[in-house]
PDB file of C-alpha atoms in Angstrom:
ATOM      1  CA  SER Z 269     -22.398 -21.589  25.185  1.00 80.00           C
ATOM      2  CA  GLN Z 270     -25.429 -19.467  25.906  1.00 83.00           C
ATOM      3  CA  THR Z 271     -28.972 -20.709  25.315  1.00 91.00           C
ATOM      4  CA  ILE Z 272     -32.102 -18.670  25.133  1.00 94.00           C
ATOM      5  CA  HIS Z 273     -35.474 -20.235  26.007  1.00 95.00           C
ATOM      6  CA  GLN Z 274     -38.805 -18.541  25.217  1.00 95.00           C
ATOM      7  CA  TRP Z 275     -42.307 -19.783  25.965  1.00 92.00           C
ATOM      8  CA  PRO Z 276     -44.911 -20.211  24.849  1.00 93.00           C
ATOM      9  CA  ALA Z 277     -44.016 -20.804  21.285  1.00 92.00           C
ATOM     10  CA  THR Z 278     -47.380 -19.776  19.980  1.00 94.00           C
ATOM     11  CA  LEU Z 279     -50.204 -17.972  21.724  1.00 96.00           C
ATOM     12  CA  VAL Z 280     -53.733 -16.868  20.722  1.00 97.00           C
ATOM     13  CA  GLN Z 281     -55.313 -14.253  22.914  1.00 96.00           C
ATOM     14  CA  PRO Z 282     -58.411 -12.190  22.733  1.00 97.00           C
ATOM     15  CA  VAL Z 283     -58.388  -8.401  22.568  1.00 97.00           C
ATOM     16  CA  GLY Z 284     -58.302  -6.979  26.104  1.00 96.00           C
ATOM     17  CA  SER Z 285     -56.702 -10.013  27.745  1.00 97.00           C
ATOM     18  CA  PRO Z 286     -53.499  -9.879  29.714  1.00 97.00           C
ATOM     19  CA  LEU Z 287     -50.109 -11.127  28.378  1.00 96.00           C
ATOM     20  CA  SER Z 288     -47.059 -12.614  29.911  1.00 96.00           C
ATOM     21  CA  LEU Z 289     -44.099 -13.887  27.721  1.00 96.00           C
ATOM     22  CA  GLU Z 290     -41.129 -15.306  29.401  1.00 96.00           C
ATOM     23  CA  CYS Z 291     -37.499 -15.465  28.321  1.00 97.00           C
ATOM     24  CA  THR Z 292     -34.800 -17.165  30.279  1.00 96.00           C
ATOM     25  CA  VAL Z 293     -31.101 -17.563  29.417  1.00 96.00           C
ATOM     26  CA  GLU Z 294     -28.419 -20.064  30.389  1.00 93.00           C
ATOM     27  CA  GLY Z 295     -24.712 -20.183  30.047  1.00 90.00           C
ATOM     28  CA  THR Z 296     -23.921 -16.643  30.935  1.00 88.00           C
ATOM     29  CA  SER Z 297     -24.247 -14.215  33.841  1.00 86.00           C
ATOM     30  CA  ASN Z 298     -25.332 -10.632  34.022  1.00 88.00           C
ATOM     31  CA  PRO Z 299     -26.426 -10.516  30.398  1.00 90.00           C
ATOM     32  CA  ASN Z 300     -27.912  -7.629  28.446  1.00 92.00           C
ATOM     33  CA  LEU Z 301     -31.324  -8.769  27.442  1.00 95.00           C
ATOM     34  CA  TYR Z 302     -33.730  -7.474  24.820  1.00 94.00           C
ATOM     35  CA  TRP Z 303     -37.344  -7.852  23.574  1.00 95.00           C
ATOM     36  CA  TYR Z 304     -37.937  -7.323  19.930  1.00 93.00           C
ATOM     37  CA  ARG Z 305     -41.165  -7.495  17.891  1.00 93.00           C
ATOM     38  CA  GLN Z 306     -41.457  -8.487  14.295  1.00 91.00           C
ATOM     39  CA  ALA Z 307     -44.625  -7.714  12.450  1.00 82.00           C
ATOM     40  CA  ALA Z 308     -45.514  -9.944   9.423  1.00 76.00           C
ATOM     41  CA  GLY Z 309     -43.081  -9.476   6.528  1.00 73.00           C
ATOM     42  CA  ARG Z 310     -41.131  -6.778   8.485  1.00 76.00           C
ATOM     43  CA  GLY Z 311     -37.905  -6.208  10.196  1.00 82.00           C
ATOM     44  CA  LEU Z 312     -37.488  -6.182  14.018  1.00 88.00           C
ATOM     45  CA  GLN Z 313     -38.432  -3.401  16.295  1.00 88.00           C
ATOM     46  CA  LEU Z 314     -36.593  -3.030  19.514  1.00 89.00           C
ATOM     47  CA  LEU Z 315     -39.135  -2.813  22.465  1.00 93.00           C
ATOM     48  CA  PHE Z 316     -37.108  -2.958  25.663  1.00 93.00           C
ATOM     49  CA  TYR Z 317     -33.645  -3.802  26.855  1.00 92.00           C
ATOM     50  CA  SER Z 318     -32.248  -4.548  30.251  1.00 94.00           C
ATOM     51  CA  VAL Z 319     -28.662  -4.256  31.497  1.00 92.00           C
ATOM     52  CA  GLY Z 320     -29.429  -5.818  34.876  1.00 93.00           C
ATOM     53  CA  ILE Z 321     -32.023  -6.890  37.486  1.00 94.00           C
ATOM     54  CA  GLY Z 322     -34.741  -4.311  37.834  1.00 92.00           C
ATOM     55  CA  GLN Z 323     -33.270  -2.067  35.021  1.00 92.00           C
ATOM     56  CA  ILE Z 324     -35.516  -1.597  32.059  1.00 92.00           C
ATOM     57  CA  SER Z 325     -35.167   0.690  29.103  1.00 89.00           C
ATOM     58  CA  SER Z 326     -38.137   1.289  26.850  1.00 87.00           C
ATOM     59  CA  GLU Z 327     -37.610   2.236  23.248  1.00 81.00           C
ATOM     60  CA  VAL Z 328     -41.302   2.471  22.146  1.00 78.00           C
ATOM     61  CA  PRO Z 329     -44.117   3.890  24.360  1.00 65.00           C
ATOM     62  CA  GLN Z 330     -47.081   1.527  24.155  1.00 79.00           C
ATOM     63  CA  ASN Z 331     -49.261  -0.796  26.246  1.00 89.00           C
ATOM     64  CA  LEU Z 332     -46.410  -3.306  26.793  1.00 94.00           C
ATOM     65  CA  SER Z 333     -44.153  -3.421  29.730  1.00 95.00           C
ATOM     66  CA  ALA Z 334     -41.156  -5.501  30.614  1.00 96.00           C
ATOM     67  CA  SER Z 335     -39.559  -6.721  33.920  1.00 96.00           C
ATOM     68  CA  ARG Z 336     -36.358  -8.411  34.959  1.00 97.00           C
ATOM     69  CA  PRO Z 337     -37.062 -10.067  38.240  1.00 96.00           C
ATOM     70  CA  GLN Z 338     -33.893 -12.315  38.007  1.00 95.00           C
ATOM     71  CA  ASP Z 339     -30.559 -12.006  36.337  1.00 94.00           C
ATOM     72  CA  ARG Z 340     -31.441 -14.589  33.600  1.00 95.00           C
ATOM     73  CA  GLN Z 341     -35.133 -13.911  33.350  1.00 96.00           C
ATOM     74  CA  PHE Z 342     -36.865 -11.248  31.219  1.00 97.00           C
ATOM     75  CA  ILE Z 343     -40.621 -10.961  31.042  1.00 97.00           C
ATOM     76  CA  LEU Z 344     -42.792  -9.092  28.520  1.00 97.00           C
ATOM     77  CA  SER Z 345     -46.314  -8.177  29.760  1.00 96.00           C
ATOM     78  CA  SER Z 346     -49.447  -6.381  28.894  1.00 96.00           C
ATOM     79  CA  LYS Z 347     -52.602  -5.632  31.033  1.00 95.00           C
ATOM     80  CA  LYS Z 348     -54.812  -5.368  27.943  1.00 96.00           C
ATOM     81  CA  LEU Z 349     -53.893  -6.624  24.518  1.00 96.00           C
ATOM     82  CA  LEU Z 350     -54.619  -4.733  21.335  1.00 95.00           C
ATOM     83  CA  LEU Z 351     -55.088  -6.201  17.816  1.00 94.00           C
ATOM     84  CA  SER Z 352     -51.902  -4.379  16.838  1.00 91.00           C
ATOM     85  CA  ASP Z 353     -49.890  -6.320  19.362  1.00 93.00           C
ATOM     86  CA  SER Z 354     -49.996  -9.389  17.102  1.00 93.00           C
ATOM     87  CA  GLY Z 355     -46.547 -10.392  15.912  1.00 93.00           C
ATOM     88  CA  PHE Z 356     -43.519 -12.477  16.482  1.00 94.00           C
ATOM     89  CA  TYR Z 357     -41.798 -11.571  19.737  1.00 96.00           C
ATOM     90  CA  LEU Z 358     -38.094 -12.353  20.042  1.00 95.00           C
ATOM     91  CA  CYS Z 359     -35.858 -12.367  23.112  1.00 96.00           C
ATOM     92  CA  ALA Z 360     -32.212 -11.557  22.531  1.00 94.00           C
ATOM     93  CA  LEU Z 361     -29.038 -11.735  24.551  1.00 92.00           C
ATOM     94  CA  GLY Z 362     -26.160  -9.327  23.926  1.00 88.00           C
ATOM     95  CA  LEU Z 363     -22.675 -10.796  24.101  1.00 81.00           C
ATOM     96  CA  ALA Z 364     -19.478  -9.138  22.963  1.00 75.00           C
ATOM     97  CA  GLY Z 365     -21.243  -6.826  20.564  1.00 74.00           C
ATOM     98  CA  GLU Z 366     -23.347  -9.578  18.971  1.00 80.00           C
ATOM     99  CA  LYS Z 367     -26.907 -10.471  19.782  1.00 85.00           C
ATOM    100  CA  PHE Z 368     -28.147 -13.916  19.879  1.00 89.00           C
ATOM    101  CA  PHE Z 369     -31.911 -14.623  19.503  1.00 92.00           C
ATOM    102  CA  GLY Z 370     -34.282 -17.076  21.092  1.00 93.00           C
ATOM    103  CA  PRO Z 371     -36.813 -19.167  18.998  1.00 93.00           C
ATOM    104  CA  GLY Z 372     -39.504 -16.536  19.501  1.00 94.00           C
ATOM    105  CA  THR Z 373     -43.189 -16.497  20.496  1.00 95.00           C
ATOM    106  CA  ARG Z 374     -45.878 -15.967  17.827  1.00 95.00           C
ATOM    107  CA  LEU Z 375     -48.643 -13.980  19.285  1.00 95.00           C
ATOM    108  CA  THR Z 376     -52.013 -13.581  17.582  1.00 96.00           C
ATOM    109  CA  VAL Z 377     -54.680 -11.277  19.096  1.00 96.00           C
ATOM    110  CA  LEU Z 378     -58.102 -11.898  17.863  1.00 96.00           C
TER     111      LEU Z 378
ATOM    112  CA  SER L 191     -37.934   3.432  13.409  1.00 31.00           C
ATOM    113  CA  GLN L 192     -36.061   1.056  11.186  1.00 35.00           C
ATOM    114  CA  GLN L 193     -32.365   1.830  10.793  1.00 49.00           C
ATOM    115  CA  GLY L 194     -31.022  -0.316   8.173  1.00 61.00           C
ATOM    116  CA  GLU L 195     -32.760  -0.590   4.740  1.00 71.00           C
ATOM    117  CA  GLU L 196     -32.094  -3.539   2.645  1.00 76.00           C
ATOM    118  CA  ASP L 197     -32.461  -3.971  -1.077  1.00 77.00           C
ATOM    119  CA  PRO L 198     -33.728  -5.589  -2.941  1.00 82.00           C
ATOM    120  CA  GLN L 199     -36.826  -6.543  -0.911  1.00 87.00           C
ATOM    121  CA  ALA L 200     -36.961  -9.863  -2.733  1.00 91.00           C
ATOM    122  CA  LEU L 201     -34.423 -11.821  -4.761  1.00 94.00           C
ATOM    123  CA  SER L 202     -34.954 -15.033  -6.733  1.00 96.00           C
ATOM    124  CA  ILE L 203     -31.984 -16.928  -8.203  1.00 96.00           C
ATOM    125  CA  GLN L 204     -31.003 -20.330  -9.440  1.00 97.00           C
ATOM    126  CA  GLU L 205     -29.050 -22.771  -7.372  1.00 97.00           C
ATOM    127  CA  GLY L 206     -25.259 -22.131  -7.986  1.00 97.00           C
ATOM    128  CA  GLU L 207     -25.659 -18.438  -8.713  1.00 97.00           C
ATOM    129  CA  ASN L 208     -24.332 -15.687  -6.462  1.00 97.00           C
ATOM    130  CA  ALA L 209     -26.753 -13.609  -4.392  1.00 96.00           C
ATOM    131  CA  THR L 210     -25.948 -10.018  -3.412  1.00 96.00           C
ATOM    132  CA  MET L 211     -28.047  -7.980  -0.911  1.00 94.00           C
ATOM    133  CA  ASN L 212     -27.421  -4.446   0.123  1.00 94.00           C
ATOM    134  CA  CYS L 213     -28.072  -2.454   3.274  1.00 92.00           C
ATOM    135  CA  SER L 214     -27.987   1.265   3.911  1.00 92.00           C
ATOM    136  CA  TYR L 215     -28.048   3.039   7.285  1.00 91.00           C
ATOM    137  CA  LYS L 216     -28.234   6.510   8.598  1.00 89.00           C
ATOM    138  CA  THR L 217     -26.350   6.990  11.880  1.00 86.00           C
ATOM    139  CA  SER L 218     -22.840   6.379  13.166  1.00 91.00           C
ATOM    140  CA  ILE L 219     -22.400   2.836  13.921  1.00 92.00           C
ATOM    141  CA  ASN L 220     -20.104   0.587  15.969  1.00 92.00           C
ATOM    142  CA  ASN L 221     -20.701  -2.535  13.888  1.00 93.00           C
ATOM    143  CA  LEU L 222     -23.104  -3.982  11.410  1.00 94.00           C
ATOM    144  CA  GLN L 223     -24.381  -7.501  11.523  1.00 94.00           C
ATOM    145  CA  TRP L 224     -26.207  -9.758   9.150  1.00 95.00           C
ATOM    146  CA  TYR L 225     -28.715 -12.283  10.255  1.00 94.00           C
ATOM    147  CA  ARG L 226     -30.721 -15.058   8.640  1.00 95.00           C
ATOM    148  CA  GLN L 227     -34.298 -15.986   9.324  1.00 93.00           C
ATOM    149  CA  ASN L 228     -36.007 -19.010   8.125  1.00 90.00           C
ATOM    150  CA  SER L 229     -39.822 -18.663   7.847  1.00 82.00           C
ATOM    151  CA  GLY L 230     -41.510 -18.297  11.142  1.00 74.00           C
ATOM    152  CA  ARG L 231     -38.240 -18.950  13.068  1.00 82.00           C
ATOM    153  CA  GLY L 232     -35.775 -17.082  15.234  1.00 84.00           C
ATOM    154  CA  LEU L 233     -32.777 -15.217  13.778  1.00 89.00           C
ATOM    155  CA  VAL L 234     -29.516 -16.751  13.276  1.00 91.00           C
ATOM    156  CA  HIS L 235     -26.364 -14.641  13.490  1.00 91.00           C
ATOM    157  CA  LEU L 236     -24.251 -14.857  10.315  1.00 95.00           C
ATOM    158  CA  ILE L 237     -21.493 -12.334  10.541  1.00 95.00           C
ATOM    159  CA  LEU L 238     -20.399  -9.125  12.248  1.00 94.00           C
ATOM    160  CA  ILE L 239     -18.240  -6.453  10.673  1.00 96.00           C
ATOM    161  CA  ARG L 240     -16.924  -3.652  12.773  1.00 95.00           C
ATOM    162  CA  SER L 241     -16.836  -0.010  11.740  1.00 95.00           C
ATOM    163  CA  ASN L 242     -13.134  -0.085  11.167  1.00 95.00           C
ATOM    164  CA  GLU L 243     -13.247  -3.182   8.868  1.00 97.00           C
ATOM    165  CA  ARG L 244     -13.984  -3.048   5.192  1.00 97.00           C
ATOM    166  CA  GLU L 245     -14.422  -6.757   4.278  1.00 98.00           C
ATOM    167  CA  LYS L 246     -15.017  -9.988   5.974  1.00 97.00           C
ATOM    168  CA  HIS L 247     -15.468 -13.469   4.954  1.00 96.00           C
ATOM    169  CA  SER L 248     -17.013 -16.596   6.484  1.00 95.00           C
ATOM    170  CA  GLY L 249     -17.458 -19.616   4.345  1.00 96.00           C
ATOM    171  CA  ARG L 250     -19.537 -18.690   1.321  1.00 97.00           C
ATOM    172  CA  LEU L 251     -20.397 -15.305   2.872  1.00 97.00           C
ATOM    173  CA  ARG L 252     -18.621 -12.112   2.096  1.00 98.00           C
ATOM    174  CA  VAL L 253     -19.527  -8.873   3.803  1.00 98.00           C
ATOM    175  CA  THR L 254     -18.398  -5.374   2.708  1.00 97.00           C
ATOM    176  CA  LEU L 255     -18.750  -2.146   4.701  1.00 97.00           C
ATOM    177  CA  ASP L 256     -18.380   1.302   3.353  1.00 96.00           C
ATOM    178  CA  THR L 257     -18.812   3.810   6.201  1.00 95.00           C
ATOM    179  CA  SER L 258     -18.412   6.786   3.874  1.00 95.00           C
ATOM    180  CA  LYS L 259     -21.552   5.748   1.967  1.00 95.00           C
ATOM    181  CA  LYS L 260     -23.201   4.148   5.069  1.00 94.00           C
ATOM    182  CA  SER L 261     -23.797   0.939   3.245  1.00 94.00           C
ATOM    183  CA  SER L 262     -22.958  -2.787   3.352  1.00 95.00           C
ATOM    184  CA  SER L 263     -23.390  -5.684   1.100  1.00 96.00           C
ATOM    185  CA  LEU L 264     -23.780  -9.402   1.740  1.00 97.00           C
ATOM    186  CA  LEU L 265     -22.644 -11.794  -0.941  1.00 97.00           C
ATOM    187  CA  ILE L 266     -23.615 -15.451  -0.842  1.00 97.00           C
ATOM    188  CA  THR L 267     -21.524 -17.433  -3.387  1.00 97.00           C
ATOM    189  CA  ALA L 268     -22.574 -20.686  -5.039  1.00 97.00           C
ATOM    190  CA  SER L 269     -26.085 -20.544  -3.544  1.00 97.00           C
ATOM    191  CA  ARG L 270     -27.986 -23.508  -2.481  1.00 97.00           C
ATOM    192  CA  ALA L 271     -31.777 -24.172  -2.082  1.00 96.00           C
ATOM    193  CA  ALA L 272     -31.067 -24.306   1.705  1.00 95.00           C
ATOM    194  CA  ASP L 273     -30.061 -20.621   1.512  1.00 97.00           C
ATOM    195  CA  THR L 274     -33.720 -19.695   1.008  1.00 97.00           C
ATOM    196  CA  ALA L 275     -34.517 -17.368   3.849  1.00 96.00           C
ATOM    197  CA  SER L 276     -34.949 -13.748   4.776  1.00 94.00           C
ATOM    198  CA  TYR L 277     -31.718 -11.704   5.410  1.00 95.00           C
ATOM    199  CA  PHE L 278     -31.531  -8.780   7.766  1.00 93.00           C
ATOM    200  CA  CYS L 279     -28.813  -6.298   8.379  1.00 93.00           C
ATOM    201  CA  ALA L 280     -28.620  -4.694  11.891  1.00 92.00           C
ATOM    202  CA  THR L 281     -26.614  -1.720  12.932  1.00 92.00           C
ATOM    203  CA  THR L 282     -25.376  -1.062  16.517  1.00 89.00           C
ATOM    204  CA  HIS L 283     -25.223   2.540  17.461  1.00 86.00           C
ATOM    205  CA  ARG L 284     -21.699   3.911  17.891  1.00 87.00           C
ATOM    206  CA  TYR L 285     -22.324   5.154  21.408  1.00 86.00           C
ATOM    207  CA  ASN L 286     -24.949   2.726  22.640  1.00 81.00           C
ATOM    208  CA  ASN L 287     -24.377  -0.981  22.265  1.00 79.00           C
ATOM    209  CA  ASN L 288     -27.844  -1.585  23.336  1.00 79.00           C
ATOM    210  CA  ASP L 289     -29.238   0.386  20.420  1.00 81.00           C
ATOM    211  CA  MET L 290     -29.487  -2.208  17.557  1.00 84.00           C
ATOM    212  CA  ARG L 291     -31.750  -1.469  14.588  1.00 85.00           C
ATOM    213  CA  PHE L 292     -32.921  -3.818  11.953  1.00 87.00           C
ATOM    214  CA  GLY L 293     -33.962  -3.293   8.349  1.00 84.00           C
ATOM    215  CA  ALA L 294     -37.076  -4.822   6.760  1.00 84.00           C
ATOM    216  CA  GLY L 295     -34.934  -7.583   5.138  1.00 89.00           C
ATOM    217  CA  THR L 296     -34.414  -9.196   1.864  1.00 92.00           C
ATOM    218  CA  ARG L 297     -36.375 -12.354   0.958  1.00 93.00           C
ATOM    219  CA  LEU L 298     -33.988 -14.639  -0.909  1.00 96.00           C
ATOM    220  CA  THR L 299     -35.424 -17.553  -2.824  1.00 96.00           C
ATOM    221  CA  VAL L 300     -32.923 -20.077  -4.328  1.00 97.00           C
ATOM    222  CA  LYS L 301     -34.524 -22.358  -6.965  1.00 96.00           C
ATOM    223  CA  PRO L 302     -33.154 -25.896  -7.251  1.00 91.00           C
TER     224      PRO L 302
END
């Protein structure tokens, strides 16, 4: 069965600093991968999805970017974090119409 | 923007009672899924119902889908304290499986 790894689990960063969150998956090949953000007490917002290496679709224009350097690796980045970037970031894998989520990274921007 | 809208936003019941949560959506969908999230944790997939299905069961869970009203309900029977969590519905767009939208969720508290 598929497994989704995310790290770090928690992160505290100052405003204006860069960001790199990593997601890797196991147990499947050529997966569709997704980045979601969840603000406190809210539902999930789709940020990016990728159907293959080097293929990124952006759902929300903002100061975040995503990359897929390898089939099972999906990275979320920012050059300069904003306070509003704080939240819970979840990587997900799409399989047969269902989505399976990783454990998430809680980001606090101070 | 959020696609699904759950109600109620919060629900508090006693152990053993049934919990019903509702979800409405706006666009044409391929399927609707319900997820559970314990506080500060990732999402756990509970059940998927396709647009051509009307009802589905899984253990103590019962999901209905009414595409004419663009709504779904999740029923948890004989609730337990361990069912305390937030529950989200998510719709997958009919023509784009990558477009999956979540509602704000229902916070369920089951008192022992």
